[in-house]
PDB file of C-alpha atoms and ligand atoms in Angstrom:
ATOM      1  CA  MET G   1      -7.204  -0.593 -13.082  1.00  0.00           C
ATOM      2  CA  PRO G   2      -7.529   1.606  -9.957  1.00  0.00           C
ATOM      3  CA  GLY G   3      -5.950   0.074  -7.083  1.00  0.00           C
ATOM      4  CA  GLU G   4      -3.660  -2.061  -8.987  1.00  0.00           C
ATOM      5  CA  PRO G   5       0.004  -1.801  -8.922  1.00  0.00           C
ATOM      6  CA  GLN G   6       1.548   0.719 -11.341  1.00  0.00           C
ATOM      7  CA  ASP G   7       4.589   0.034 -13.205  1.00  0.00           C
ATOM      8  CA  ASP G   8       6.214   3.382 -12.608  1.00  0.00           C
ATOM      9  CA  CYS G   9       5.238   4.072  -9.059  1.00  0.00           C
ATOM     10  CA  LEU G  10       7.976   4.159  -6.671  1.00  0.00           C
ATOM     11  CA  PHE G  11       6.118   3.226  -3.727  1.00  0.00           C
ATOM     12  CA  CYS G  12       4.373   0.138  -5.525  1.00  0.00           C
ATOM     13  CA  LYS G  13       7.819  -1.085  -6.080  1.00  0.00           C
ATOM     14  CA  ILE G  14       8.703  -0.598  -2.312  1.00  0.00           C
ATOM     15  CA  VAL G  15       5.453  -2.740  -1.700  1.00  0.00           C
ATOM     16  CA  ALA G  16       6.486  -5.624  -4.221  1.00  0.00           C
ATOM     17  CA  GLY G  17      10.160  -5.634  -2.390  1.00  0.00           C
ATOM     18  CA  GLN G  18      11.808  -4.337  -5.734  1.00  0.00           C
ATOM     19  CA  ILE G  19      13.066  -1.321  -4.183  1.00  0.00           C
ATOM     20  CA  PRO G  20      14.541  -1.279  -0.957  1.00  0.00           C
ATOM     21  CA  ALA G  21      13.302   0.399   2.217  1.00  0.00           C
ATOM     22  CA  THR G  22      13.566   0.484   6.085  1.00  0.00           C
ATOM     23  CA  ILE G  23      10.497  -1.095   6.868  1.00  0.00           C
ATOM     24  CA  VAL G  24       9.463  -0.563  10.640  1.00  0.00           C
ATOM     25  CA  ARG G  25       5.912  -2.503  10.116  1.00  0.00           C
ATOM     26  CA  GLU G  26       3.772  -4.123   7.562  1.00  0.00           C
ATOM     27  CA  THR G  27       0.277  -5.468   7.767  1.00  0.00           C
ATOM     28  CA  ASP G  28      -1.908  -7.340   5.547  1.00  0.00           C
ATOM     29  CA  THR G  29      -2.875  -3.854   3.799  1.00  0.00           C
ATOM     30  CA  THR G  30      -0.340  -1.312   4.724  1.00  0.00           C
ATOM     31  CA  VAL G  31       3.469  -0.871   4.957  1.00  0.00           C
ATOM     32  CA  ALA G  32       5.220   1.756   6.890  1.00  0.00           C
ATOM     33  CA  PHE G  33       9.104   2.756   6.143  1.00  0.00           C
ATOM     34  CA  ARG G  34      11.374   5.559   7.124  1.00  0.00           C
ATOM     35  CA  ASP G  35      11.524   8.371   4.746  1.00  0.00           C
ATOM     36  CA  ILE G  36      14.822   8.684   2.815  1.00  0.00           C
ATOM     37  CA  ASN G  37      15.052  12.442   3.430  1.00  0.00           C
ATOM     38  CA  PRO G  38      13.649  12.686   6.930  1.00  0.00           C
ATOM     39  CA  GLN G  39      12.090  16.122   7.824  1.00  0.00           C
ATOM     40  CA  ALA G  40      12.145  15.378  11.740  1.00  0.00           C
ATOM     41  CA  PRO G  41      14.108  12.920  13.998  1.00  0.00           C
ATOM     42  CA  THR G  42      11.063  10.304  13.273  1.00  0.00           C
ATOM     43  CA  HIS G  43       9.873  10.525   9.774  1.00  0.00           C
ATOM     44  CA  ILE G  44       7.923   7.532   8.999  1.00  0.00           C
ATOM     45  CA  LEU G  45       5.658   7.057   5.708  1.00  0.00           C
ATOM     46  CA  VAL G  46       2.714   4.821   5.829  1.00  0.00           C
ATOM     47  CA  ILE G  47       1.208   3.451   2.465  1.00  0.00           C
ATOM     48  CA  PRO G  48      -1.676   1.153   1.674  1.00  0.00           C
ATOM     49  CA  LYS G  49      -0.514  -1.767  -0.520  1.00  0.00           C
ATOM     50  CA  VAL G  50      -3.197  -0.707  -3.212  1.00  0.00           C
ATOM     51  CA  HIS G  51      -2.156   2.053  -5.406  1.00  0.00           C
ATOM     52  CA  TYR G  52      -4.432   5.397  -5.220  1.00  0.00           C
ATOM     53  CA  GLU G  53      -3.091   8.813  -6.273  1.00  0.00           C
ATOM     54  CA  ASN G  54      -3.774  10.550  -2.899  1.00  0.00           C
ATOM     55  CA  ALA G  55      -5.437  10.126   0.293  1.00  0.00           C
ATOM     56  CA  ALA G  56      -8.963  11.313  -0.886  1.00  0.00           C
ATOM     57  CA  ALA G  57      -8.847   8.647  -3.927  1.00  0.00           C
ATOM     58  CA  LEU G  58      -8.150   5.965  -1.486  1.00  0.00           C
ATOM     59  CA  ALA G  59     -10.858   6.952   1.051  1.00  0.00           C
ATOM     60  CA  ALA G  60     -13.413   7.009  -1.603  1.00  0.00           C
ATOM     61  CA  GLU G  61     -12.339   3.619  -3.415  1.00  0.00           C
ATOM     62  CA  ALA G  62     -10.779   1.696  -0.720  1.00  0.00           C
ATOM     63  CA  PRO G  63     -12.218   3.135   2.519  1.00  0.00           C
ATOM     64  CA  GLN G  64     -11.125   0.056   4.511  1.00  0.00           C
ATOM     65  CA  ALA G  65      -7.354   0.341   3.455  1.00  0.00           C
ATOM     66  CA  ALA G  66      -7.902   4.045   4.337  1.00  0.00           C
ATOM     67  CA  ALA G  67      -8.683   3.296   7.737  1.00  0.00           C
ATOM     68  CA  ASP G  68      -5.983   0.714   7.771  1.00  0.00           C
ATOM     69  CA  VAL G  69      -3.323   3.559   7.006  1.00  0.00           C
ATOM     70  CA  LEU G  70      -4.835   5.606   9.680  1.00  0.00           C
ATOM     71  CA  ARG G  71      -4.998   3.049  12.331  1.00  0.00           C
ATOM     72  CA  GLU G  72      -1.458   2.224  11.708  1.00  0.00           C
ATOM     73  CA  THR G  73      -0.093   5.828  12.173  1.00  0.00           C
ATOM     74  CA  GLN G  74      -1.304   5.562  15.960  1.00  0.00           C
ATOM     75  CA  VAL G  75       0.449   2.071  16.081  1.00  0.00           C
ATOM     76  CA  ILE G  76       3.651   3.360  14.857  1.00  0.00           C
ATOM     77  CA  ALA G  77       3.524   6.540  16.951  1.00  0.00           C
ATOM     78  CA  ASP G  78       3.103   4.435  20.181  1.00  0.00           C
ATOM     79  CA  GLU G  79       5.815   1.977  19.063  1.00  0.00           C
ATOM     80  CA  GLU G  80       8.201   5.263  18.156  1.00  0.00           C
ATOM     81  CA  LYS G  81       7.375   6.536  21.776  1.00  0.00           C
ATOM     82  CA  LEU G  82       5.933   9.725  20.170  1.00  0.00           C
ATOM     83  CA  GLU G  83       4.478  12.154  22.523  1.00  0.00           C
ATOM     84  CA  ALA G  84       3.267  14.263  19.988  1.00  0.00           C
ATOM     85  CA  TYR G  85       3.415  14.111  16.235  1.00  0.00           C
ATOM     86  CA  ARG G  86       1.846  15.434  13.049  1.00  0.00           C
ATOM     87  CA  THR G  87       0.309  13.371  10.271  1.00  0.00           C
ATOM     88  CA  VAL G  88       0.436  14.848   6.924  1.00  0.00           C
ATOM     89  CA  PHE G  89      -1.080  13.929   3.693  1.00  0.00           C
ATOM     90  CA  ASN G  90      -0.029  16.152   0.795  1.00  0.00           C
ATOM     91  CA  THR G  91      -2.303  16.243  -1.876  1.00  0.00           C
ATOM     92  CA  GLY G  92      -1.085  17.997  -5.061  1.00  0.00           C
ATOM     93  CA  ALA G  93       2.107  19.277  -6.150  1.00  0.00           C
ATOM     94  CA  GLY G  94       1.284  22.921  -5.076  1.00  0.00           C
ATOM     95  CA  VAL G  95       1.637  21.819  -1.604  1.00  0.00           C
ATOM     96  CA  GLY G  96       4.685  19.309  -2.160  1.00  0.00           C
ATOM     97  CA  GLN G  97       3.390  15.818  -3.136  1.00  0.00           C
ATOM     98  CA  THR G  98       5.916  14.204  -5.329  1.00  0.00           C
ATOM     99  CA  VAL G  99       4.759  10.568  -5.132  1.00  0.00           C
ATOM    100  CA  TRP G 100       1.472   9.750  -6.555  1.00  0.00           C
ATOM    101  CA  HIS G 101       0.652   6.794  -4.147  1.00  0.00           C
ATOM    102  CA  ALA G 102      -1.290   7.756  -1.279  1.00  0.00           C
ATOM    103  CA  HIS G 103       0.844   8.058   1.843  1.00  0.00           C
ATOM    104  CA  ALA G 104       0.623   9.286   5.429  1.00  0.00           C
ATOM    105  CA  HIS G 105       3.614  10.959   6.672  1.00  0.00           C
ATOM    106  CA  ILE G 106       4.399  10.404  10.415  1.00  0.00           C
ATOM    107  CA  LEU G 107       6.547  13.411  12.090  1.00  0.00           C
ATOM    108  CA  GLY G 108       7.730  13.514  15.410  1.00  0.00           C
ATOM    109  CA  GLY G 109      10.839  13.944  17.862  1.00  0.00           C
ATOM    110  CA  ARG G 110      10.841  18.015  17.682  1.00  0.00           C
ATOM    111  CA  GLY G 111       8.852  20.878  18.148  1.00  0.00           C
ATOM    112  CA  MET G 112       6.682  22.038  15.196  1.00  0.00           C
ATOM    113  CA  GLN G 113       5.321  25.416  14.013  1.00  0.00           C
ATOM    114  CA  TRP G 114       1.402  26.072  13.486  1.00  0.00           C
ATOM    115  CA  PRO G 115       0.237  27.116  11.069  1.00  0.00           C
ATOM    116  CA  PRO G 116       2.753  24.883   8.798  1.00  0.00           C
ATOM    117  CA  GLY G 117       4.681  26.581   6.092  1.00  0.00           C
TER     118      GLY G 117
HETATM  119  P1  5GP A   1       5.225  13.622  -0.772  1.00  0.00           P
HETATM  120  O1  5GP A   1       6.043  14.917  -1.232  1.00  0.00           O
HETATM  121  O2  5GP A   1       4.974  13.183  -2.099  1.00  0.00           O
HETATM  122  O3  5GP A   1       4.350  13.927   0.296  1.00  0.00           O
HETATM  123  O4  5GP A   1       6.263  12.742   0.001  1.00  0.00           O
HETATM  124  C1  5GP A   1       7.023  11.665  -0.613  1.00  0.00           C
HETATM  125  C2  5GP A   1       8.053  11.464   0.464  1.00  0.00           C
HETATM  126  O5  5GP A   1       8.705  10.279  -0.217  1.00  0.00           O
HETATM  127  C3  5GP A   1       9.140  12.455   0.501  1.00  0.00           C
HETATM  128  O6  5GP A   1       9.179  13.003   2.034  1.00  0.00           O
HETATM  129  C4  5GP A   1      10.509  11.925   0.135  1.00  0.00           C
HETATM  130  O7  5GP A   1      11.328  12.201   0.832  1.00  0.00           O
HETATM  131  C5  5GP A   1      10.121  10.097   0.190  1.00  0.00           C
HETATM  132  N1  5GP A   1      10.763   9.268  -0.900  1.00  0.00           N
HETATM  133  C6  5GP A   1      11.096   9.509  -2.097  1.00  0.00           C
HETATM  134  N2  5GP A   1      11.826   8.571  -2.487  1.00  0.00           N
HETATM  135  C7  5GP A   1      11.860   7.666  -1.491  1.00  0.00           C
HETATM  136  C8  5GP A   1      12.648   6.351  -1.687  1.00  0.00           C
HETATM  137  O8  5GP A   1      12.827   6.000  -2.605  1.00  0.00           O
HETATM  138  N3  5GP A   1      12.517   5.906  -0.415  1.00  0.00           N
HETATM  139  C9  5GP A   1      12.000   6.410   0.770  1.00  0.00           C
HETATM  140  N4  5GP A   1      12.147   5.546   2.052  1.00  0.00           N
HETATM  141  N5  5GP A   1      11.301   7.472   0.822  1.00  0.00           N
HETATM  142  C10 5GP A   1      11.335   8.077  -0.427  1.00  0.00           C
HETATM  143 ZN1   ZN A   2       1.770   2.681  -6.419  1.00  0.00          ZN
END
């Protein structure tokens, strides 16, 4: 069922507490935790508790949860005292998506190039 936890999903297991993570914030609908392989001094993932394979599917099927994820990125950036930060949703293996549970990356604490590589 769309939105239901998936047995083979790493992030569903983090939501369920079956895999440990360094959780920085949790709400009724979202969990935020530090990326295991940080690409910047601050690198936090914000995920919806419901399972959708990418941000577009989340926005289409569970728009409130999508809005909650986006709102959390700002709350966390404020808590982490990030003056500037980048929010990234990778969609598709061709741009580096490796976990098929929608997630926002919050990256900050260093300068960054534009356009991204
Ligand atoms: P993607 O490449 O799909 O956009 O992002 C997946 C992210 O999940 C990667 O940045 C990767 O480092 C992170 N990641 C993968 N496995 C784990 C894990 O077990 N724990 C945590 N905290 N992050 C993970
Ligand atoms: Zn999942």
